[in-house]
Each structure stands twice: as structure tokens, then as C-alpha cells.
Amino acid sequence: MLRHASVEEFIYVNVIEESSAQNFIINLKINNVPYFRNYFRGDQTFAIQHNNKSDSIYIKYYGEDMPLPAPPFSSLERSQINMSYDSLWSVAGNESFQFSEIQQGLYYIQTDTTEKTGLGLINPGNDYPYIKSSEGMLYPLQYLTSTAEFNELLNSENKKLSIDRFWIKSGGNLNRARELIRIYYNRTLYANIYFTSFTEGWRTDRGMIYLMFGPPKSVRKSPDQEIWIYSDRLNYRVLQFVFNRTPNPFTNNDFVLERNLDFKPFWFKSIESWREGKVYTVFN
């Protein structure tokens, strides 16, 4: 994300609770190579095994999309995570089991359904984390459009044409529109790679800020917090976003933004800038 930068990563490990994600071993079936991502494609098949053999492994399926994060200046608390699943089935837990699911959504694998720990895996579609379809291009535009505008795009007969028209109108010409598209959807890709949790990376708080404001000048990390710092060249003016790791039964990669009313002018300036054909840069 940042050039000429050193990176210190913290790996969250929980092997005390038997049903935690770290007690599951995932291998790609085709070559038996360990798999460490928390998202997968419908055409992939895995062999999954729990560290401690148990009678049964339970798999819950959640098909509903997670809501879009509130703007960074919002006073609304994030809604409680909906734990109501759409379906539940079990497999034998005394050996590795084959896992392959074509239906998009969240899959939660547990040894004990009464616990709030387990292995969360999401299937956002076969293109993920890349943006290759008109649908993939459409939904991230929710950050730049009003509800009415987005619904018009969503209900259009030719979504690709409508999306192209949106960007050409914003850019003012075809070449500028192409540049806006390249940058916006590259940011979407990187958000998906780095911030995927129990939903697509671009739908998370960190993904939202990354899409709209771009990579921060610096990042301070601790095991349970990230501070993103944006500043001018001489660091006279500074804007920072604080993200706190939040307990989440589906993932250990859920970081929630500390929202603040002071972010409001920056947010709307960012939208205005994108809509006027300029990639937004804080303090530029």
C-alpha cells in the first residue's frame, strides 16, 4: 500500500478456545497447499480438518449482504451482527472433510454451535478480489452516489453502459474517466485484499476510507488498533483515522472506525472531488 515503507504485522492467534479459527487447517484440494485467506471462490475445493478430532463439524450459511458502513462522521453505532443463519448442516469431524460451496455468502464452521468462535470463510464471487464485472463495478459506487442515483444505476437495463456514463460525466472526457476508473477500482482491489473480514474488504470501515481518501501517509499499528495518518508535505496539517479491533465471531480482522463529526467536511469534499473528475487528496 505504501512505497518505501517498512511494515510490522501482528498475527492474532487464539488456540485456547477449541472452536477458534486457528484450530482449523485448510488445504487446497488440488495440490494440498495450505490456504490462509478468509475468502474463496466457488470453483475451489478444500480439505479442512480440526486440530482436535470431534464427532461433528457444523457449518452455518449466511446469505444476506452485510450493510454498508455509515459515513465517518455519523453518530450511529454499528448495528449488532446478525447471528441468524439461513441454513445449517454437519459433517463428520474425526477426519478432514471436503469443502466447496458455489453459493455466495458467509460460511461459519464450528465444533460447537453454542460457542461464539469458529472459522469464517466468505465467497464473494469467482472474480474476487478483482473487479471484472459490471456488478463488481456498480456496488462500490454507493460511496459516491445518492440513494436515488444508485438505485437508478442498479435498475438500469444496461448497467455497464450506465456505469461508463457515470464516470464519463464525472471525468468530463473519456481519458479522464479511464483514469478515475483505474484508480478507484484499484483501490477497491487493494481494500479487498487487505481488509476482507466477514464481508468484502471495500465494505469495511478501513475499505471505505481507503477508497475515498487513498493510502495514508503513515500507519501506526498495535495488536488491537490502527491509526491512519494523512498530512500535508510538511506535516503542518494532519488528519487521522483510528480503527479499533472489534470482537467478531466470524473474523479477527474486523476494525471499526472511531467516527467523528470533524470528518464531515473531508468526506463531502472527497465526494465532490471524485464527482468533478479529480482524485481526492487530503490537504492538496
mmCIF file of C-alpha atoms in Angstrom:
data_model
loop_
_atom_site.group_PDB
_atom_site.id
_atom_site.type_symbol
_atom_site.label_atom_id
_atom_site.label_comp_id
_atom_site.label_asym_id
_atom_site.label_seq_id
_atom_site.Cartn_x
_atom_site.Cartn_y
_atom_site.Cartn_z
ATOM 1 C CA MET A 1 0.000 0.000 0.000
ATOM 2 C CA LEU A 2 2.820 2.416 0.830
ATOM 3 C CA ARG A 3 6.055 2.763 -1.103
ATOM 4 C CA HIS A 4 9.431 2.851 0.686
ATOM 5 C CA ALA A 5 7.794 1.755 3.933
ATOM 6 C CA SER A 6 8.575 -0.931 6.458
ATOM 7 C CA VAL A 7 5.674 -2.977 7.717
ATOM 8 C CA GLU A 8 5.168 -4.665 11.070
ATOM 9 C CA GLU A 9 2.333 -7.163 11.123
ATOM 10 C CA PHE A 10 0.534 -8.573 14.152
ATOM 11 C CA ILE A 11 -0.930 -12.047 13.790
ATOM 12 C CA TYR A 12 -3.849 -12.689 16.113
ATOM 13 C CA VAL A 13 -3.753 -16.240 17.484
ATOM 14 C CA ASN A 14 -6.339 -17.966 19.659
ATOM 15 C CA VAL A 15 -5.760 -21.660 20.282
ATOM 16 C CA ILE A 16 -7.216 -21.687 23.787
ATOM 17 C CA GLU A 17 -10.804 -21.940 22.586
ATOM 18 C CA GLU A 18 -11.249 -25.246 20.790
ATOM 19 C CA SER A 19 -13.542 -23.875 18.090
ATOM 20 C CA SER A 20 -11.329 -20.893 17.182
ATOM 21 C CA ALA A 21 -10.249 -20.393 13.573
ATOM 22 C CA GLN A 22 -6.607 -21.201 14.345
ATOM 23 C CA ASN A 23 -7.577 -24.765 15.253
ATOM 24 C CA PHE A 24 -8.684 -25.446 11.676
ATOM 25 C CA ILE A 25 -6.221 -26.481 8.970
ATOM 26 C CA ILE A 26 -7.236 -25.616 5.392
ATOM 27 C CA ASN A 27 -5.533 -27.101 2.339
ATOM 28 C CA LEU A 28 -6.345 -26.630 -1.328
ATOM 29 C CA LYS A 29 -7.599 -29.993 -2.528
ATOM 30 C CA ILE A 30 -5.910 -29.755 -5.928
ATOM 31 C CA ASN A 31 -2.343 -29.578 -4.582
ATOM 32 C CA ASN A 32 -2.619 -29.961 -0.794
ATOM 33 C CA VAL A 33 -1.094 -26.495 -0.282
ATOM 34 C CA PRO A 34 -2.095 -24.668 2.942
ATOM 35 C CA TYR A 35 -4.654 -21.903 2.368
ATOM 36 C CA PHE A 36 -4.585 -18.815 4.586
ATOM 37 C CA ARG A 37 -7.127 -16.450 3.043
ATOM 38 C CA ASN A 38 -10.550 -15.916 4.580
ATOM 39 C CA TYR A 39 -12.274 -15.692 1.177
ATOM 40 C CA PHE A 40 -12.620 -18.284 -1.563
ATOM 41 C CA ARG A 41 -14.105 -18.910 -4.993
ATOM 42 C CA GLY A 42 -16.962 -21.239 -5.766
ATOM 43 C CA ASP A 43 -14.774 -23.293 -8.098
ATOM 44 C CA GLN A 44 -12.231 -24.066 -5.357
ATOM 45 C CA THR A 45 -12.287 -27.225 -3.242
ATOM 46 C CA PHE A 46 -10.621 -27.528 0.158
ATOM 47 C CA ALA A 47 -9.755 -30.201 2.671
ATOM 48 C CA ILE A 48 -10.464 -28.833 6.155
ATOM 49 C CA GLN A 49 -9.502 -30.541 9.387
ATOM 50 C CA HIS A 50 -9.826 -29.539 13.016
ATOM 51 C CA ASN A 51 -6.829 -29.772 15.312
ATOM 52 C CA ASN A 52 -8.745 -31.917 17.787
ATOM 53 C CA LYS A 53 -10.926 -34.630 16.347
ATOM 54 C CA SER A 54 -14.592 -34.262 17.255
ATOM 55 C CA ASP A 55 -17.752 -36.161 16.415
ATOM 56 C CA SER A 56 -19.176 -33.443 14.182
ATOM 57 C CA ILE A 57 -18.267 -30.204 12.464
ATOM 58 C CA TYR A 58 -21.117 -27.742 11.936
ATOM 59 C CA ILE A 59 -21.385 -25.333 9.008
ATOM 60 C CA LYS A 60 -23.705 -22.326 9.099
ATOM 61 C CA TYR A 61 -24.528 -20.365 5.967
ATOM 62 C CA TYR A 62 -25.403 -16.655 5.918
ATOM 63 C CA GLY A 63 -26.628 -15.354 2.569
ATOM 64 C CA GLU A 64 -27.536 -11.780 3.442
ATOM 65 C CA ASP A 65 -25.158 -8.968 2.447
ATOM 66 C CA MET A 66 -23.677 -7.021 5.326
ATOM 67 C CA PRO A 67 -24.799 -3.376 5.417
ATOM 68 C CA LEU A 68 -22.586 -0.636 4.037
ATOM 69 C CA PRO A 69 -20.633 1.208 6.763
ATOM 70 C CA ALA A 70 -22.002 4.557 7.931
ATOM 71 C CA PRO A 71 -20.087 7.697 6.868
ATOM 72 C CA PRO A 72 -17.078 8.541 9.072
ATOM 73 C CA PHE A 73 -18.890 11.483 10.687
ATOM 74 C CA SER A 74 -22.023 9.506 11.592
ATOM 75 C CA SER A 75 -23.149 9.334 15.216
ATOM 76 C CA LEU A 76 -24.860 5.993 14.628
ATOM 77 C CA GLU A 77 -23.388 2.909 16.255
ATOM 78 C CA ARG A 78 -22.833 -0.081 14.014
ATOM 79 C CA SER A 79 -25.738 -2.495 14.166
ATOM 80 C CA GLN A 80 -25.306 -5.699 16.109
ATOM 81 C CA ILE A 81 -24.063 -8.555 13.957
ATOM 82 C CA ASN A 82 -26.986 -10.680 12.843
ATOM 83 C CA MET A 83 -26.297 -14.233 14.023
ATOM 84 C CA SER A 84 -29.422 -15.692 12.380
ATOM 85 C CA TYR A 85 -28.210 -18.136 9.748
ATOM 86 C CA ASP A 86 -30.010 -19.296 6.612
ATOM 87 C CA SER A 87 -29.031 -22.949 6.820
ATOM 88 C CA LEU A 88 -27.055 -25.372 8.985
ATOM 89 C CA TRP A 89 -25.569 -28.782 8.292
ATOM 90 C CA SER A 90 -22.933 -31.044 9.802
ATOM 91 C CA VAL A 91 -20.105 -33.265 8.599
ATOM 92 C CA ALA A 92 -18.022 -35.900 10.356
ATOM 93 C CA GLY A 93 -15.301 -34.283 12.444
ATOM 94 C CA ASN A 94 -12.966 -37.196 13.056
ATOM 95 C CA GLU A 95 -11.049 -36.585 9.816
ATOM 96 C CA SER A 96 -10.623 -33.904 7.166
ATOM 97 C CA PHE A 97 -13.736 -33.034 5.198
ATOM 98 C CA GLN A 98 -14.181 -31.648 1.707
ATOM 99 C CA PHE A 99 -15.476 -28.089 1.470
ATOM 100 C CA SER A 100 -16.674 -26.500 -1.772
ATOM 101 C CA GLU A 101 -19.569 -24.065 -1.982
ATOM 102 C CA ILE A 102 -20.698 -22.216 -5.105
ATOM 103 C CA GLN A 103 -23.329 -20.090 -3.368
ATOM 104 C CA GLN A 104 -22.088 -16.624 -2.467
ATOM 105 C CA GLY A 105 -22.206 -15.665 1.184
ATOM 106 C CA LEU A 106 -20.575 -16.285 4.552
ATOM 107 C CA TYR A 107 -19.818 -19.775 5.884
ATOM 108 C CA TYR A 108 -19.159 -20.296 9.589
ATOM 109 C CA ILE A 109 -17.511 -23.570 10.595
ATOM 110 C CA GLN A 110 -17.670 -24.678 14.247
ATOM 111 C CA THR A 111 -17.199 -27.660 16.512
ATOM 112 C CA ASP A 112 -19.768 -26.296 18.977
ATOM 113 C CA THR A 113 -22.707 -24.165 17.832
ATOM 114 C CA THR A 114 -23.234 -22.786 21.345
ATOM 115 C CA GLU A 115 -19.850 -21.039 21.231
ATOM 116 C CA LYS A 116 -19.083 -17.720 19.535
ATOM 117 C CA THR A 117 -15.848 -18.868 17.956
ATOM 118 C CA GLY A 118 -15.213 -20.622 14.681
ATOM 119 C CA LEU A 119 -13.781 -20.352 11.193
ATOM 120 C CA GLY A 120 -15.410 -17.745 8.963
ATOM 121 C CA LEU A 121 -14.977 -18.001 5.184
ATOM 122 C CA ILE A 122 -16.737 -15.840 2.612
ATOM 123 C CA ASN A 123 -17.485 -16.474 -1.044
ATOM 124 C CA PRO A 124 -17.993 -13.042 -2.664
ATOM 125 C CA GLY A 125 -17.916 -14.449 -6.204
ATOM 126 C CA ASN A 126 -15.443 -16.044 -8.583
ATOM 127 C CA ASP A 127 -13.816 -12.739 -9.617
ATOM 128 C CA TYR A 128 -12.997 -11.664 -6.063
ATOM 129 C CA PRO A 129 -10.857 -9.827 -5.040
ATOM 130 C CA TYR A 130 -10.670 -8.443 -8.586
ATOM 131 C CA ILE A 131 -13.271 -6.190 -10.202
ATOM 132 C CA LYS A 132 -14.161 -7.716 -13.569
ATOM 133 C CA SER A 133 -17.936 -7.382 -13.961
ATOM 134 C CA SER A 134 -20.398 -4.512 -14.190
ATOM 135 C CA GLU A 135 -21.902 -5.693 -10.896
ATOM 136 C CA GLY A 136 -18.474 -5.585 -9.273
ATOM 137 C CA MET A 137 -18.033 -2.023 -10.537
ATOM 138 C CA LEU A 138 -21.508 -0.943 -9.506
ATOM 139 C CA TYR A 139 -21.728 -1.529 -5.763
ATOM 140 C CA PRO A 140 -18.623 0.441 -4.673
ATOM 141 C CA LEU A 141 -20.238 3.490 -6.307
ATOM 142 C CA GLN A 142 -22.544 3.697 -3.285
ATOM 143 C CA TYR A 143 -19.898 5.864 -1.609
ATOM 144 C CA LEU A 144 -20.093 8.416 -4.436
ATOM 145 C CA THR A 145 -23.814 8.479 -5.211
ATOM 146 C CA SER A 146 -27.071 9.351 -3.521
ATOM 147 C CA THR A 147 -29.562 6.572 -2.823
ATOM 148 C CA ALA A 148 -31.695 7.697 -5.774
ATOM 149 C CA GLU A 149 -28.700 7.800 -8.123
ATOM 150 C CA PHE A 150 -27.507 4.376 -7.056
ATOM 151 C CA ASN A 151 -30.961 2.834 -7.434
ATOM 152 C CA GLU A 152 -31.155 4.279 -10.939
ATOM 153 C CA LEU A 153 -27.833 2.611 -11.785
ATOM 154 C CA LEU A 154 -28.925 -0.610 -10.106
ATOM 155 C CA ASN A 155 -32.185 -0.790 -12.048
ATOM 156 C CA SER A 156 -30.774 0.222 -15.426
ATOM 157 C CA GLU A 157 -31.138 -2.308 -18.236
ATOM 158 C CA ASN A 158 -27.521 -1.890 -19.311
ATOM 159 C CA LYS A 159 -25.521 -1.478 -16.111
ATOM 160 C CA LYS A 160 -22.136 -1.346 -17.828
ATOM 161 C CA LEU A 161 -23.273 1.497 -20.085
ATOM 162 C CA SER A 162 -24.772 3.378 -17.120
ATOM 163 C CA ILE A 163 -21.559 2.993 -15.108
ATOM 164 C CA ASP A 164 -19.480 4.228 -18.046
ATOM 165 C CA ARG A 165 -21.756 7.247 -18.403
ATOM 166 C CA PHE A 166 -21.381 8.000 -14.686
ATOM 167 C CA TRP A 167 -17.592 8.067 -14.923
ATOM 168 C CA ILE A 168 -17.506 9.977 -18.224
ATOM 169 C CA LYS A 169 -19.824 12.603 -16.766
ATOM 170 C CA SER A 170 -17.610 12.843 -13.672
ATOM 171 C CA GLY A 171 -14.375 12.976 -15.644
ATOM 172 C CA GLY A 172 -15.589 15.274 -18.394
ATOM 173 C CA ASN A 173 -13.909 13.222 -21.096
ATOM 174 C CA LEU A 174 -13.098 9.609 -21.899
ATOM 175 C CA ASN A 175 -9.405 9.692 -20.979
ATOM 176 C CA ARG A 176 -10.051 11.269 -17.594
ATOM 177 C CA ALA A 177 -12.865 8.811 -16.938
ATOM 178 C CA ARG A 178 -10.491 5.915 -17.626
ATOM 179 C CA GLU A 179 -8.005 7.312 -15.117
ATOM 180 C CA LEU A 180 -10.701 7.709 -12.452
ATOM 181 C CA ILE A 181 -11.892 4.147 -13.081
ATOM 182 C CA ARG A 182 -8.352 2.782 -12.875
ATOM 183 C CA ILE A 183 -7.616 4.438 -9.547
ATOM 184 C CA TYR A 184 -10.997 3.868 -7.899
ATOM 185 C CA TYR A 185 -11.179 0.172 -8.723
ATOM 186 C CA ASN A 186 -7.507 -0.445 -7.960
ATOM 187 C CA ARG A 187 -8.305 0.909 -4.514
ATOM 188 C CA THR A 188 -11.284 -1.431 -4.385
ATOM 189 C CA LEU A 189 -8.993 -4.349 -5.238
ATOM 190 C CA TYR A 190 -6.462 -3.477 -2.535
ATOM 191 C CA ALA A 191 -9.246 -2.980 0.004
ATOM 192 C CA ASN A 192 -10.492 -6.476 -0.818
ATOM 193 C CA ILE A 193 -7.019 -7.978 -0.460
ATOM 194 C CA TYR A 194 -6.144 -6.334 2.847
ATOM 195 C CA PHE A 195 -9.412 -5.674 4.659
ATOM 196 C CA THR A 196 -11.721 -8.623 3.927
ATOM 197 C CA SER A 197 -13.341 -9.682 7.186
ATOM 198 C CA PHE A 198 -16.859 -11.109 7.403
ATOM 199 C CA THR A 199 -17.690 -9.053 4.333
ATOM 200 C CA GLU A 200 -15.879 -7.753 1.268
ATOM 201 C CA GLY A 201 -12.927 -5.509 2.034
ATOM 202 C CA TRP A 202 -14.387 -2.455 0.300
ATOM 203 C CA ARG A 203 -17.484 -2.702 2.528
ATOM 204 C CA THR A 204 -15.479 -2.365 5.762
ATOM 205 C CA ASP A 205 -14.623 0.840 7.607
ATOM 206 C CA ARG A 206 -10.991 0.648 6.501
ATOM 207 C CA GLY A 207 -12.056 -0.126 2.952
ATOM 208 C CA MET A 208 -14.389 2.871 2.887
ATOM 209 C CA ILE A 209 -11.651 5.259 3.998
ATOM 210 C CA TYR A 210 -9.112 3.721 1.620
ATOM 211 C CA LEU A 211 -11.410 4.071 -1.398
ATOM 212 C CA MET A 212 -12.329 7.668 -0.680
ATOM 213 C CA PHE A 213 -9.068 9.066 0.710
ATOM 214 C CA GLY A 214 -6.435 6.750 -0.729
ATOM 215 C CA PRO A 215 -3.422 5.293 1.093
ATOM 216 C CA PRO A 216 -2.438 7.189 4.256
ATOM 217 C CA LYS A 217 0.958 8.851 4.571
ATOM 218 C CA SER A 218 1.754 6.616 7.536
ATOM 219 C CA VAL A 219 0.108 3.909 9.617
ATOM 220 C CA ARG A 220 0.674 3.136 13.290
ATOM 221 C CA LYS A 221 -0.232 -0.401 14.249
ATOM 222 C CA SER A 222 -0.682 -2.193 17.536
ATOM 223 C CA PRO A 223 -2.323 -5.592 18.064
ATOM 224 C CA ASP A 224 -5.786 -4.073 18.505
ATOM 225 C CA GLN A 225 -5.599 -0.712 16.769
ATOM 226 C CA GLU A 226 -4.566 1.013 13.548
ATOM 227 C CA ILE A 227 -4.070 4.769 13.209
ATOM 228 C CA TRP A 228 -4.025 6.089 9.644
ATOM 229 C CA ILE A 229 -2.353 9.472 9.265
ATOM 230 C CA TYR A 230 -2.909 11.851 6.356
ATOM 231 C CA SER A 231 -0.943 15.092 6.274
ATOM 232 C CA ASP A 232 0.466 17.759 4.010
ATOM 233 C CA ARG A 233 4.063 17.543 2.855
ATOM 234 C CA LEU A 234 5.425 19.385 5.906
ATOM 235 C CA ASN A 235 3.036 17.729 8.379
ATOM 236 C CA TYR A 236 1.539 21.092 9.350
ATOM 237 C CA ARG A 237 -1.980 19.802 8.826
ATOM 238 C CA VAL A 238 -2.873 16.305 9.959
ATOM 239 C CA LEU A 239 -5.973 14.158 9.649
ATOM 240 C CA GLN A 240 -6.031 10.796 11.343
ATOM 241 C CA PHE A 241 -8.471 7.904 11.452
ATOM 242 C CA VAL A 242 -8.410 5.446 14.349
ATOM 243 C CA PHE A 243 -9.632 1.888 13.800
ATOM 244 C CA ASN A 244 -10.112 -0.480 16.735
ATOM 245 C CA ARG A 245 -10.193 -4.254 16.511
ATOM 246 C CA THR A 246 -13.693 -5.332 17.465
ATOM 247 C CA PRO A 247 -14.751 -8.744 18.793
ATOM 248 C CA ASN A 248 -16.449 -10.585 15.960
ATOM 249 C CA PRO A 249 -17.360 -14.283 15.979
ATOM 250 C CA PHE A 250 -16.660 -14.598 12.250
ATOM 251 C CA THR A 251 -13.239 -12.945 11.958
ATOM 252 C CA ASN A 252 -10.311 -11.384 13.795
ATOM 253 C CA ASN A 253 -9.882 -8.787 11.030
ATOM 254 C CA ASP A 254 -12.799 -6.534 11.963
ATOM 255 C CA PHE A 255 -11.631 -2.988 12.716
ATOM 256 C CA VAL A 256 -14.211 -0.293 13.462
ATOM 257 C CA LEU A 257 -13.573 3.405 12.865
ATOM 258 C CA GLU A 258 -13.824 5.928 15.694
ATOM 259 C CA ARG A 259 -16.293 8.248 13.988
ATOM 260 C CA ASN A 260 -16.161 11.995 14.499
ATOM 261 C CA LEU A 261 -18.238 14.927 13.264
ATOM 262 C CA ASP A 262 -14.992 16.689 12.298
ATOM 263 C CA PHE A 263 -14.640 14.251 9.390
ATOM 264 C CA LYS A 264 -17.779 15.583 7.695
ATOM 265 C CA PRO A 265 -16.202 18.349 5.551
ATOM 266 C CA PHE A 266 -13.418 15.994 4.409
ATOM 267 C CA TRP A 267 -15.941 13.334 3.438
ATOM 268 C CA PHE A 268 -18.102 15.629 1.326
ATOM 269 C CA LYS A 269 -15.045 17.282 -0.198
ATOM 270 C CA SER A 270 -13.889 13.816 -1.257
ATOM 271 C CA ILE A 271 -17.232 13.022 -2.910
ATOM 272 C CA GLU A 272 -17.254 16.414 -4.621
ATOM 273 C CA SER A 273 -13.713 15.909 -5.883
ATOM 274 C CA TRP A 274 -14.417 12.473 -7.384
ATOM 275 C CA ARG A 275 -17.637 13.738 -8.977
ATOM 276 C CA GLU A 276 -15.718 16.634 -10.540
ATOM 277 C CA GLY A 277 -13.160 14.324 -12.113
ATOM 278 C CA LYS A 278 -10.343 14.756 -9.591
ATOM 279 C CA VAL A 279 -8.866 12.015 -7.435
ATOM 280 C CA TYR A 280 -9.212 13.336 -3.901
ATOM 281 C CA THR A 281 -6.043 14.059 -1.955
ATOM 282 C CA VAL A 282 -6.295 15.315 1.616
ATOM 283 C CA PHE A 283 -4.703 18.764 2.098
ATOM 284 C CA ASN A 284 -3.871 19.130 -1.584
#
